[in-house]
CSV table of C-alpha atoms in Angstrom, one decimal:
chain,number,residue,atom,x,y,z
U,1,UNK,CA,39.9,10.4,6.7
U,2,UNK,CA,37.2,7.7,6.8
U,3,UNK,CA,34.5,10.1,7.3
U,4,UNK,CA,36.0,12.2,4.0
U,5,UNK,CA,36.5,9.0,2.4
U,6,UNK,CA,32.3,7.6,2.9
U,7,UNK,CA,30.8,11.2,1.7
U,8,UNK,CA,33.3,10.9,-1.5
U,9,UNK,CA,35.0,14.1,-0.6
U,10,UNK,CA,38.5,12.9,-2.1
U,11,UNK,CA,40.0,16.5,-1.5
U,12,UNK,CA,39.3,16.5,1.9
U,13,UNK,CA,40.4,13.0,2.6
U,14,UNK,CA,43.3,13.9,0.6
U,15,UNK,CA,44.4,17.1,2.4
U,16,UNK,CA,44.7,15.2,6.1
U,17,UNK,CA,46.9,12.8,4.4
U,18,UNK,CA,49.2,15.3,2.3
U,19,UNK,CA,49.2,16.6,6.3
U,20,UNK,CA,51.1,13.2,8.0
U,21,UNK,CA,55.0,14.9,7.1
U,22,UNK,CA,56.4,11.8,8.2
U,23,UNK,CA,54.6,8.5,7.7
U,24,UNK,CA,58.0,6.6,9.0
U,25,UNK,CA,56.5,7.6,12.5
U,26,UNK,CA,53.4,5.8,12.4
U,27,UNK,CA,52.1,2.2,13.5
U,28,UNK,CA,53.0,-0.7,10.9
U,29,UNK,CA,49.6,-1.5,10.0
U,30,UNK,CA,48.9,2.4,10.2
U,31,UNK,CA,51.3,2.9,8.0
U,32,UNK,CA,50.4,0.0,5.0
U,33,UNK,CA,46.7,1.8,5.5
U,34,UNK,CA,48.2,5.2,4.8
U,35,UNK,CA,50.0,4.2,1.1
U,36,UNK,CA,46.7,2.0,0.9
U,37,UNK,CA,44.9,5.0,0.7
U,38,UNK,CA,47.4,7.4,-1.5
U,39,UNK,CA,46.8,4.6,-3.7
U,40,UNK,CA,43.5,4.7,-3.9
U,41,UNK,CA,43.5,8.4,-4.0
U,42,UNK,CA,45.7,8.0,-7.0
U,43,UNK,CA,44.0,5.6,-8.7
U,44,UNK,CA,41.1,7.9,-8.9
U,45,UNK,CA,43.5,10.4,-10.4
U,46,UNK,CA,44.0,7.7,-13.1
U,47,UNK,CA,48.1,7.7,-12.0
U,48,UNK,CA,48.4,4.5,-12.5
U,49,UNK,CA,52.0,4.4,-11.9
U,50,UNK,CA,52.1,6.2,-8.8
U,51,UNK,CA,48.8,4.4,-7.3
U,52,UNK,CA,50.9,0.8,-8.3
U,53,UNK,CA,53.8,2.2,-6.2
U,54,UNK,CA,52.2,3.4,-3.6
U,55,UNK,CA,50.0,0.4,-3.2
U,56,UNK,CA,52.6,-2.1,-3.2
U,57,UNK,CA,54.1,-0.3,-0.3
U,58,UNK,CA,51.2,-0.7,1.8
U,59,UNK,CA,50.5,-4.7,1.0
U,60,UNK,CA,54.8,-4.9,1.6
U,61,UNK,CA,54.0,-3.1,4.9
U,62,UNK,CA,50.5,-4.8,5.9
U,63,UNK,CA,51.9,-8.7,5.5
U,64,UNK,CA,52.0,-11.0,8.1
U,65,UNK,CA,49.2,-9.5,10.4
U,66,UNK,CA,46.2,-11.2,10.6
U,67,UNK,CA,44.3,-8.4,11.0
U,68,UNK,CA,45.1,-7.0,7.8
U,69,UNK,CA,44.7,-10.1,5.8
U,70,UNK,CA,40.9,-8.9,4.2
U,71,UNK,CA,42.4,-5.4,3.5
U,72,UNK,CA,46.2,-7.1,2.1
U,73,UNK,CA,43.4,-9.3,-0.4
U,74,UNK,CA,41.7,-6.2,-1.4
U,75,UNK,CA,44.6,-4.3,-1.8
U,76,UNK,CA,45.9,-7.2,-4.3
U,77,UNK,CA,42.4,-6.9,-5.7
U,78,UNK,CA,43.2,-3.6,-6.5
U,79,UNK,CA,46.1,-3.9,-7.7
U,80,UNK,CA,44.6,-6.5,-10.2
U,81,UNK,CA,42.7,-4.2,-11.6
U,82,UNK,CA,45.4,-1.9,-11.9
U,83,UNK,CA,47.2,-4.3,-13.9
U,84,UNK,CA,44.2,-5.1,-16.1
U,85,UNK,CA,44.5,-1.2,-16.9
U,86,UNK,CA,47.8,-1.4,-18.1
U,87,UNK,CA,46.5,-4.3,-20.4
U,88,UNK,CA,49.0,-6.7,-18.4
U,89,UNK,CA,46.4,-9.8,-18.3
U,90,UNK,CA,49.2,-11.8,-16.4
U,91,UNK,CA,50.2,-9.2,-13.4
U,92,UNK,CA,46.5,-8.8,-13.2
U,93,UNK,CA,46.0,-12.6,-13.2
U,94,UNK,CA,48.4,-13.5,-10.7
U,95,UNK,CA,47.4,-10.6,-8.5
U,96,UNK,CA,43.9,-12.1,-8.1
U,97,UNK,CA,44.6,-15.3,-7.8
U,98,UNK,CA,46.6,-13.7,-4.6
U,99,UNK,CA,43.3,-11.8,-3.8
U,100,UNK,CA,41.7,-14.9,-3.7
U,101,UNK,CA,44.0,-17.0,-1.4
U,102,UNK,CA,44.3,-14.4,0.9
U,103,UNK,CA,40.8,-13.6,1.0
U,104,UNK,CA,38.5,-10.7,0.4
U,105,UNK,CA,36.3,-9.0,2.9
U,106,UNK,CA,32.9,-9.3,1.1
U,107,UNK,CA,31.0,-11.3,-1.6
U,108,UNK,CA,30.6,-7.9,-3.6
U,109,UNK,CA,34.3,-8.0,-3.9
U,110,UNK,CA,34.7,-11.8,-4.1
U,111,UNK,CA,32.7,-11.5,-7.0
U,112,UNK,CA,34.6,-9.1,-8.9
U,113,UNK,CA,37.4,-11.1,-8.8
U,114,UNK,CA,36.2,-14.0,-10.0
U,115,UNK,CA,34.7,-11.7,-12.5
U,116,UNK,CA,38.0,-10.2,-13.7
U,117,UNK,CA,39.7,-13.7,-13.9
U,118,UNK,CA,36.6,-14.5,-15.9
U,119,UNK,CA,37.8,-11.8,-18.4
U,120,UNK,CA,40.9,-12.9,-18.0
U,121,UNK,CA,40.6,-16.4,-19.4
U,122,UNK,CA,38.3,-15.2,-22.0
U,123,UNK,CA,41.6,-13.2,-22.8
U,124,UNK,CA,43.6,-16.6,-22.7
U,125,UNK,CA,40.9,-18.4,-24.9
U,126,UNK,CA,40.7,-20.9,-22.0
U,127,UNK,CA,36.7,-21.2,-22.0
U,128,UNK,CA,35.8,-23.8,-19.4
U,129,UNK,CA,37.7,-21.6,-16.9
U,130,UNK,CA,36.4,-18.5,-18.1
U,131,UNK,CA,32.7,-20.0,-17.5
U,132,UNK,CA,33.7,-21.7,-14.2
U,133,UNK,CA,34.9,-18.4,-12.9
U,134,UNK,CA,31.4,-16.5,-14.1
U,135,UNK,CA,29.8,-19.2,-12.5
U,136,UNK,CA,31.3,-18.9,-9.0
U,137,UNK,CA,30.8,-14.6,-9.6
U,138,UNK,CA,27.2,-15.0,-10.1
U,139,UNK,CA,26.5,-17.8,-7.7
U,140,UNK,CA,27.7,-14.9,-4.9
U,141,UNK,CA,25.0,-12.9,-6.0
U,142,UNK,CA,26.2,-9.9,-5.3
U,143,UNK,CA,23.8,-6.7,-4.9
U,144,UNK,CA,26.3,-3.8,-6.2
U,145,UNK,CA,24.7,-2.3,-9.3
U,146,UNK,CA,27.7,-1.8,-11.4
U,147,UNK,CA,28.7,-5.7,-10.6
U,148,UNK,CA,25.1,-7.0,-11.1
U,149,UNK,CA,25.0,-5.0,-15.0
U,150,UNK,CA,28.4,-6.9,-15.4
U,151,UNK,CA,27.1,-10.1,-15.1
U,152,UNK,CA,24.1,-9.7,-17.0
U,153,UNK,CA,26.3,-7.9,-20.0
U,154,UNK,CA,28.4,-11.1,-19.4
U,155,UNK,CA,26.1,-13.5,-19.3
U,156,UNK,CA,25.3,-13.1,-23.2
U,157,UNK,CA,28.5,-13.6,-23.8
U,158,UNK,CA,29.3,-16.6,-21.9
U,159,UNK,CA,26.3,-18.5,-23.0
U,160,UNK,CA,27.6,-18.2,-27.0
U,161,UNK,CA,31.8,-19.2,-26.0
U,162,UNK,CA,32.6,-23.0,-27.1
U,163,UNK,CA,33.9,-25.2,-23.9
């Protein structure tokens, strides 16, 4: 799957999983990866609905292993921005702020987190936390293109808001 999943064939990645008949069977952590993925695969999709279910069944399934802790933060991550989809700024909100505590496995994604709860309190009109959260984003300076373009696109913004 991981193989399918780094060239960005999707359909292949997708057929081994549609293969697993009974995903009961396997290995807790195993398992959490498994609706991770169908998740993400449905995400991609744009089902929101099914990638939220699906995704909450795999952080339900991956807690409590240590292990698992950077992929149950970018899992919450995920489904942050899942929320933020579904214009539900508090879902998404409390989501990353889980993300956060539980930690992510890179500055790339570190830094779209703070970035989203940036947007977030933009959304809230709370200004000083907006700007403290694009602070701590770009102080990670993370090297991902569409990340990067964020900031800079944010950046403009920021420097006009009162607070």
């Amino acid at each position: 799957i991981q193989e399918y999943m780094e060239a960005g064939d999707l359909e292949g990645a997708e057929k081994i999983l549609n293969s697993i008949q009974f995903p009961n069977l396997l290995y807790k952590p195993i398992r959490s990866v498994y609706y991770t993925l169908k998740g993400n695969l449905a995400m991609t999709r744009q089902d929101y609905d099914t990638a939220e279910k699906l995704m909450k069944k795999g952080i339900d399934l991956g807690s409590g292993s240590s292990i698992m802790a950077g992929a149950e933060g970018t899992s919450l991550l995920q489904m942050g921005m899942l929320a933020l989809q579904k214009n539900n700024f508090k879902q998404a909100e409390s989501y990353i702020r889980q993300a956060l505590r539980k930690g992510l496995p890179d500055k790339e994604n570190e830094a779209a987190a703070f970035l989203q709860m940036s947007s977030i309190m933009i959304q809230k009109r709370e200004f000083r936390a907006a700007k403290d959260y694009f602070r701590k984003a770009k102080a990670l300076k993370p090297s991902t293109p569409q990340i990067a373009d964020q900031i800079k696109q944010m950046e403009k913004y920021i420097s006009r808001m009162p607070g």
